[in-house]
Amino acid sequence: MDGSLMRFIDEVGSEYCGKLSRDFEVSKILKSKQGSKTAQTFHVENVMQISSGNVVDSKEKVLKALHVNNVEEAYNKLLDSFSKKGELKFVGEPKLKEGSLKDLPFVKFYEKDGGYYLTSSIIISCYEGICNASIHRIMLLNEKEAAVRIVPRHLYYLYNEALKHGEMLPVTVIIGVHPAIVLASSHSPPLGYFELEAASNILGSLEVYNSPIHKNPIPYGTGAIIEGFISEKMADEGPFVEAMGGYDKVRKQPILIANKVYVNPDETSHIILPGGYEHAVLMGFPREASIYNAVSKVVPKVHGVNLTYNSGGWLHAIISIEKNHDGDAKNAILAAFSAHPSLKHVVVVDPDINIYDINDVEWAIATRFQADKNLVIVNNARGSTLDPSAKDGLTSKMGIDATKPINGGIEFERAKIP
């Protein structure tokens, strides 16, 4: 199967929103329409192809991307996709048009943005036998250069290995691919497992071709490609709006030198609204699967996990469980913290609570929680850099057991109208 984003958009449907300016109009449209049943498509001024946003801004769209019926199937499929090697089927190279960085959908989203950004860009790099695919924001500097935000994970490792050998890291940046590929690239498997192989397992197969210069595997149907090198040169990157909706600080980050830019005019590029629903879904859903897996090992049944939009899909989890013992909820809290170390607050509820309705969750806390008995606090633990209240990477974490007692009476039941 190819990796075309356009094919997926045809499945979910789209709403065309016209021609939009790079300055703030894209973000206004995406924010006003996020959570809708369809994706939004539009032309960004001076961009060589159509652009798309709000592609997977809800769990319903994620289920369609993974071809499953419910979130439990989705978690299991995502987890299983990384448990084995997937096959990449090499095919011929498509017809591509050459362009420059300014022909790509670099957008300014918020008033204090440090520049124009690509937000859905997946960087593929193969170095010394290790291939990696991961999502990174890229800030435009000029027609040939851009600053790349790299956190200390696998791309950072490969970049430093190249620098140790006195080399720049060869990379291929892809923009506009099927959301199954984006979800796989959002995951954090062990170093050496190539995320495109997991995407192949999700889709059933994945057709790829060799990129024009570096010969890195590229999903067939990719919207746009940058072939270049991440250099030892640095530039100021930011401010940029993070998942929480606030500004990340300015940092010195490596410069991407673009040798060639290619666009497939028959496909679409992808723009993710920083701090929007889609940002939260793509960050959070793979971590929900990890939490689901970890908690399932310590309680009889996990009915669902919700990393909330307002916490950027990252800091707050609501987990629905069945329990055999009144200590099960606390074990679930500890398992969740272990599975997702950036997690700050966890609320565990019974299956009769809708974890996607904050009013339901609040009711459970109001009626089933006692602070002296059902509270778990962890002090001075490693937290998330997305949390501005954390200090030097340390935070306090809280877990709330909002489940009813095993032998709780009618006073813990919710009244129903037959």
Coordinates of C-alpha atoms in Angstrom, one line a residue:
M1 CA 0.0 0.0 0.0
D2 CA 1.3 3.5 -0.7
G3 CA 1.7 6.2 1.9
S4 CA -0.5 8.8 0.3
L5 CA -2.2 11.3 2.7
M6 CA -4.5 12.3 -0.2
R7 CA -5.9 8.8 -0.2
F8 CA -6.8 9.0 3.5
I9 CA -8.4 12.4 3.1
D10 CA -10.6 11.0 0.4
E11 CA -11.7 8.4 2.9
V12 CA -12.6 10.9 5.7
G13 CA -13.8 13.7 3.4
S14 CA -12.6 17.2 3.2
E15 CA -13.8 20.8 3.2
Y16 CA -12.0 23.2 0.9
C17 CA -11.2 26.5 2.6
G18 CA -9.8 28.6 -0.3
K19 CA -6.5 30.4 -0.7
L20 CA -4.9 31.4 2.6
S21 CA -2.0 33.6 3.7
R22 CA 1.0 32.1 5.4
D23 CA 0.5 34.7 8.1
F24 CA -2.1 33.5 10.7
E25 CA -4.9 32.7 8.3
V26 CA -4.0 29.0 8.2
S27 CA -4.0 28.8 12.0
K28 CA -7.4 30.7 12.2
I29 CA -9.0 28.2 9.9
L30 CA -7.6 25.1 11.6
K31 CA -8.4 26.3 15.1
S32 CA -12.0 27.3 14.2
K33 CA -12.7 23.9 12.5
Q34 CA -10.7 21.4 14.6
G35 CA -12.8 18.5 15.8
S36 CA -15.0 18.4 12.7
K37 CA -15.7 15.2 11.0
T38 CA -13.8 16.1 7.9
A39 CA -10.3 17.4 7.2
Q40 CA -9.7 20.9 5.9
T41 CA -7.9 21.5 2.6
F42 CA -6.7 24.8 1.2
H43 CA -4.0 26.5 -0.9
V44 CA -1.4 28.4 1.0
E45 CA 0.0 31.4 -1.0
N46 CA 2.9 30.6 -3.2
V47 CA 2.9 26.9 -2.2
M48 CA 3.2 24.4 -5.1
Q49 CA 0.5 22.0 -4.0
I50 CA -2.7 21.8 -1.9
S51 CA -2.2 21.7 1.9
S52 CA -4.3 19.8 4.5
G53 CA -4.9 20.1 8.2
N54 CA -7.0 18.6 11.0
V55 CA -6.3 15.3 9.4
V56 CA -6.4 13.2 12.6
D57 CA -7.7 15.7 15.2
S58 CA -10.0 13.2 16.9
K59 CA -9.8 9.6 18.0
E60 CA -12.5 8.7 15.4
K61 CA -10.1 9.7 12.6
V62 CA -7.3 7.8 14.2
L63 CA -9.5 4.7 14.2
K64 CA -10.1 5.2 10.5
A65 CA -6.4 5.7 9.9
L66 CA -5.6 2.4 11.7
H67 CA -8.6 0.6 10.2
V68 CA -10.0 -0.6 13.5
N69 CA -13.4 -0.3 15.2
N70 CA -12.5 0.9 18.7
V71 CA -9.6 2.3 20.8
E72 CA -8.7 -1.0 22.4
E73 CA -8.2 -2.5 18.9
A74 CA -6.2 0.6 18.0
Y75 CA -3.9 0.4 21.0
N76 CA -3.2 -3.3 20.4
K77 CA -2.6 -2.8 16.7
L78 CA -0.2 0.1 17.3
L79 CA 1.7 -1.9 20.0
D80 CA 1.8 -5.0 17.8
S81 CA 3.1 -3.1 14.9
F82 CA 6.4 -2.5 16.8
S83 CA 6.8 -6.1 17.9
K84 CA 8.0 -7.3 14.5
K85 CA 9.8 -6.2 11.5
G86 CA 7.6 -4.8 8.7
E87 CA 8.3 -5.2 5.0
L88 CA 9.2 -2.2 2.8
K89 CA 8.3 -2.8 -0.8
F90 CA 10.6 -0.8 -3.1
V91 CA 8.9 0.6 -6.2
G92 CA 9.9 3.0 -8.9
E93 CA 10.3 6.8 -8.2
P94 CA 7.3 9.0 -9.0
K95 CA 7.4 12.1 -11.1
L96 CA 8.5 15.0 -8.9
K97 CA 8.9 18.8 -9.5
E98 CA 11.9 20.6 -8.2
G99 CA 11.4 23.7 -6.0
S100 CA 12.9 25.6 -3.1
L101 CA 12.1 25.7 0.6
K102 CA 9.8 28.7 0.0
D103 CA 7.6 26.5 -2.2
L104 CA 6.7 24.4 0.9
P105 CA 4.0 25.3 3.4
F106 CA 6.1 27.1 6.0
V107 CA 3.5 29.0 8.1
K108 CA 3.4 31.6 10.8
F109 CA 0.8 30.5 13.3
Y110 CA 0.9 32.8 16.3
E111 CA 1.8 36.5 16.9
K112 CA 5.1 35.8 18.7
D113 CA 6.3 32.9 16.5
G114 CA 10.0 33.2 15.8
G115 CA 9.5 32.5 12.1
Y116 CA 7.7 30.4 9.5
Y117 CA 7.4 26.7 10.4
L118 CA 6.8 23.3 9.0
T119 CA 5.0 21.3 11.7
S120 CA 4.4 17.9 10.2
S121 CA 7.8 17.2 8.9
I122 CA 9.2 13.7 9.4
I123 CA 13.0 13.5 9.2
I124 CA 14.4 10.2 7.9
S125 CA 18.0 9.4 8.4
C126 CA 20.1 6.3 7.9
Y127 CA 23.6 6.4 9.4
E128 CA 25.9 3.5 10.2
G129 CA 23.2 0.9 9.6
I130 CA 20.6 2.6 11.8
C131 CA 17.5 4.2 10.3
N132 CA 15.2 6.5 12.1
A133 CA 12.0 8.4 11.3
S134 CA 10.8 11.1 13.7
I135 CA 8.7 14.3 13.7
H136 CA 10.5 17.6 14.1
R137 CA 9.4 21.2 13.7
I138 CA 11.5 23.2 11.2
M139 CA 11.8 27.0 11.1
L140 CA 12.6 28.7 7.8
L141 CA 15.8 30.8 7.7
N142 CA 16.3 31.4 4.0
E143 CA 15.9 29.7 0.6
K144 CA 18.5 27.1 1.5
E145 CA 18.5 26.8 5.3
A146 CA 16.2 26.1 8.2
A147 CA 16.6 25.5 11.9
V148 CA 15.5 22.1 13.2
R149 CA 14.4 21.4 16.8
I150 CA 16.1 18.2 17.9
V151 CA 15.5 16.8 21.4
P152 CA 17.9 14.2 22.9
R153 CA 16.4 11.1 21.3
H154 CA 17.3 8.9 18.3
L155 CA 17.9 11.6 15.6
Y156 CA 20.0 13.5 18.2
Y157 CA 22.1 10.3 18.6
L158 CA 22.6 9.9 14.9
Y159 CA 23.4 13.6 14.5
N160 CA 26.1 13.4 17.2
E161 CA 27.5 10.2 15.7
A162 CA 28.0 12.0 12.4
L163 CA 29.6 15.0 14.1
K164 CA 32.1 12.6 15.9
H165 CA 33.2 11.4 12.4
G166 CA 33.5 15.0 11.2
E167 CA 30.5 14.7 9.0
M168 CA 27.1 16.4 8.5
L169 CA 24.1 14.0 9.0
P170 CA 22.4 13.2 5.7
V171 CA 18.6 13.5 6.0
T172 CA 15.5 13.3 3.9
V173 CA 12.6 15.4 5.2
I174 CA 9.1 14.3 4.1
I175 CA 5.9 16.3 4.4
G176 CA 2.4 14.9 3.7
V177 CA 2.1 11.2 4.3
H178 CA -0.7 8.8 5.5
P179 CA -1.4 9.4 9.3
A180 CA -0.4 5.8 10.1
I181 CA 3.1 6.8 9.1
V182 CA 2.9 9.9 11.2
L183 CA 1.6 7.9 14.2
A184 CA 4.4 5.4 13.8
S185 CA 7.0 8.2 13.6
S186 CA 5.5 9.7 16.8
H187 CA 6.3 6.5 18.7
S188 CA 9.6 5.9 20.5
P189 CA 10.8 2.3 19.8
P190 CA 14.3 1.1 20.8
L191 CA 17.2 2.6 18.8
G192 CA 17.6 0.5 15.6
Y193 CA 13.9 -0.2 15.0
F194 CA 12.9 1.7 11.9
E195 CA 9.5 3.4 12.3
L196 CA 8.5 2.9 8.7
E197 CA 8.5 -0.8 9.3
A198 CA 5.8 -0.4 12.0
A199 CA 3.9 1.8 9.5
S200 CA 4.0 -1.1 7.1
N201 CA 2.6 -3.4 9.7
I202 CA -0.2 -1.0 10.4
L203 CA -1.1 -0.5 6.8
G204 CA -0.6 -4.2 5.8
S205 CA 2.3 -3.2 3.5
L206 CA 4.2 0.0 2.6
E207 CA 5.5 0.9 -0.9
V208 CA 8.7 3.0 -0.8
Y209 CA 11.3 4.3 -3.2
N210 CA 14.8 5.6 -2.8
S211 CA 15.1 9.3 -2.2
P212 CA 16.8 11.1 -5.2
I213 CA 20.1 12.0 -3.4
H214 CA 20.6 10.0 -0.2
K215 CA 18.7 6.9 -1.3
N216 CA 16.7 6.9 2.0
P217 CA 13.4 4.9 1.8
I218 CA 10.5 7.3 1.2
P219 CA 6.8 6.3 1.3
Y220 CA 5.3 6.3 -2.2
G221 CA 2.7 9.1 -2.3
T222 CA 4.7 11.5 -0.1
G223 CA 3.7 15.1 -0.8
A224 CA 7.1 16.9 -0.6
I225 CA 10.7 16.1 0.1
I226 CA 13.8 18.0 1.3
E227 CA 17.1 16.3 0.6
G228 CA 19.9 17.8 2.7
F229 CA 22.2 17.7 5.7
I230 CA 21.9 18.7 9.3
S231 CA 25.1 20.7 9.9
E232 CA 27.2 21.6 12.9
K233 CA 26.1 25.2 12.4
M234 CA 23.6 26.6 14.9
A235 CA 20.8 29.2 14.7
D236 CA 18.3 30.7 17.1
E237 CA 15.0 28.7 16.9
G238 CA 11.8 29.9 18.3
P239 CA 9.7 31.1 20.0
F240 CA 7.2 28.4 19.0
V241 CA 3.9 27.3 20.5
E242 CA 4.1 23.9 22.2
A243 CA 1.4 21.4 22.8
M244 CA 0.2 23.2 25.9
G245 CA -0.6 26.3 23.9
G246 CA 2.2 28.5 25.4
Y247 CA 5.5 29.6 23.9
D248 CA 8.6 27.4 24.0
K249 CA 11.9 29.4 24.6
V250 CA 14.4 30.4 22.0
R251 CA 17.3 27.9 21.7
K252 CA 20.4 27.4 19.5
Q253 CA 19.5 24.5 17.2
P254 CA 21.2 22.8 14.3
I255 CA 20.8 24.2 10.8
L256 CA 19.3 22.0 8.0
I257 CA 21.0 22.7 4.7
A258 CA 18.7 21.9 1.8
N259 CA 20.4 20.6 -1.3
K260 CA 17.2 19.8 -3.2
V261 CA 13.4 20.3 -2.7
Y262 CA 10.9 18.1 -4.5
V263 CA 7.1 18.3 -4.7
N264 CA 4.6 15.8 -5.9
P265 CA 1.8 18.1 -7.3
D266 CA -0.7 15.3 -7.3
E267 CA -0.4 14.8 -3.5
T268 CA -1.0 17.1 -0.5
S269 CA 1.2 18.5 2.2
H270 CA 0.2 18.4 5.9
I271 CA 0.0 21.3 8.4
I272 CA -0.4 20.6 12.1
L273 CA -1.8 23.4 14.2
P274 CA 0.6 23.9 17.2
G275 CA -1.2 23.5 20.4
G276 CA -4.3 22.2 18.6
Y277 CA -6.3 19.0 18.8
E278 CA -4.3 17.3 16.1
H279 CA -1.0 18.1 17.9
A280 CA -2.4 16.6 21.1
V281 CA -3.7 13.5 19.3
L282 CA -0.5 12.7 17.5
M283 CA 1.6 13.2 20.6
G284 CA -0.7 11.5 23.0
F285 CA -2.2 8.5 21.2
P286 CA 1.0 6.4 21.0
R287 CA 1.5 7.1 24.8
E288 CA -2.0 6.2 25.5
A289 CA -1.2 2.8 24.0
S290 CA 1.8 2.5 26.2
I291 CA -0.2 3.4 29.3
Y292 CA -2.9 1.0 28.3
N293 CA -0.4 -1.8 28.0
A294 CA 1.3 -1.1 31.3
V295 CA -1.9 -0.7 33.3
S296 CA -3.4 -3.8 31.7
K297 CA -0.6 -5.8 33.5
V298 CA -1.6 -4.7 37.0
V299 CA -5.5 -4.6 36.9
P300 CA -8.1 -7.0 35.6
K301 CA -9.3 -4.8 32.7
V302 CA -8.6 -1.4 31.2
H303 CA -11.5 0.1 29.4
G304 CA -9.8 3.3 28.1
V305 CA -7.1 5.9 28.4
N306 CA -7.5 9.6 27.7
L307 CA -4.6 11.9 27.5
T308 CA -6.6 15.2 27.5
Y309 CA -6.5 17.9 24.9
N310 CA -6.0 20.7 27.5
S311 CA -2.9 19.0 28.7
G312 CA -1.5 18.8 25.2
G313 CA -2.2 15.1 25.0
W314 CA 0.8 14.7 27.3
L315 CA 0.5 15.7 31.0
H316 CA -3.0 14.5 32.2
A317 CA -4.4 11.0 31.9
I318 CA -7.8 9.7 32.8
I319 CA -8.0 5.9 32.9
S320 CA -11.0 3.7 33.2
I321 CA -10.5 0.3 34.9
E322 CA -12.2 -2.7 36.4
K323 CA -10.7 -3.8 39.7
N324 CA -10.7 -6.8 42.0
H325 CA -9.2 -5.1 45.0
D326 CA -9.3 -1.6 46.4
G327 CA -5.5 -1.2 45.8
D328 CA -5.8 -1.8 42.1
A329 CA -6.4 1.9 41.2
K330 CA -3.2 2.9 43.0
N331 CA -1.3 0.3 41.1
A332 CA -2.8 1.6 37.9
I333 CA -1.6 5.1 38.8
L334 CA 2.0 3.9 39.4
A335 CA 2.0 1.9 36.2
A336 CA 0.8 4.9 34.2
F337 CA 3.6 7.1 35.6
S338 CA 6.1 4.4 34.7
A339 CA 4.8 3.9 31.2
H340 CA 4.8 7.7 30.4
P341 CA 7.4 9.5 32.5
S342 CA 6.2 12.9 31.4
L343 CA 2.8 12.3 32.9
K344 CA 2.0 14.8 35.7
H345 CA -1.6 14.0 36.9
V346 CA -3.6 10.7 36.7
V347 CA -7.3 10.2 37.5
V348 CA -8.5 6.5 37.7
V349 CA -12.2 5.9 37.4
D350 CA -14.7 3.1 37.1
P351 CA -16.2 1.9 33.8
D352 CA -19.5 3.8 34.4
I353 CA -17.6 7.1 34.0
N354 CA -17.1 8.6 30.5
I355 CA -13.4 9.5 30.4
Y356 CA -13.9 11.9 27.6
D357 CA -16.5 14.0 29.6
I358 CA -14.8 16.1 32.2
N359 CA -18.1 16.6 33.9
D360 CA -18.4 12.8 34.5
V361 CA -14.8 12.7 35.7
E362 CA -15.4 15.6 38.1
W363 CA -18.5 13.8 39.5
A364 CA -16.4 10.7 40.2
I365 CA -13.8 12.9 42.1
A366 CA -16.5 14.6 44.0
T367 CA -18.3 11.4 45.1
R368 CA -15.6 8.7 45.2
F369 CA -12.4 10.3 46.2
Q370 CA -11.0 11.1 49.7
A371 CA -7.7 13.0 49.8
D372 CA -6.4 11.2 52.9
K373 CA -7.0 7.7 51.5
N374 CA -7.1 7.9 47.7
L375 CA -4.3 10.3 46.8
V376 CA -0.8 9.3 45.4
I377 CA 1.9 12.0 45.4
V378 CA 5.4 11.7 44.0
N379 CA 7.8 14.5 44.7
N380 CA 10.9 15.6 42.8
A381 CA 10.3 13.2 39.9
R382 CA 11.4 13.8 36.3
G383 CA 8.7 15.6 34.4
S384 CA 8.2 17.2 31.1
T385 CA 9.8 20.3 29.6
L386 CA 6.4 21.2 28.3
D387 CA 5.3 22.0 31.9
P388 CA 6.4 25.6 32.6
S389 CA 5.9 25.1 36.3
A390 CA 8.5 22.3 36.5
K391 CA 11.9 23.3 37.7
D392 CA 15.2 22.0 36.3
G393 CA 13.2 19.1 34.9
L394 CA 11.7 18.1 38.2
T395 CA 8.0 18.1 39.1
S396 CA 5.6 16.8 41.6
K397 CA 3.1 14.2 40.4
M398 CA -0.4 13.4 41.6
G399 CA -2.6 10.4 41.1
I400 CA -6.3 10.4 42.1
D401 CA -8.2 7.2 42.8
A402 CA -11.7 8.2 42.0
T403 CA -13.1 4.6 41.9
K404 CA -15.8 3.4 44.3
P405 CA -15.0 0.9 47.0
I406 CA -15.3 -2.8 46.0
N407 CA -18.1 -3.2 48.6
G408 CA -19.6 0.2 48.1
G409 CA -23.3 0.4 48.5
I410 CA -26.1 2.2 46.7
E411 CA -24.8 5.6 47.7
F412 CA -21.9 5.2 45.2
E413 CA -24.3 4.3 42.3
R414 CA -25.4 6.8 39.7
A415 CA -29.1 7.3 39.5
K416 CA -30.6 6.1 36.2
I417 CA -34.0 6.9 34.6
P418 CA -35.3 3.6 33.1

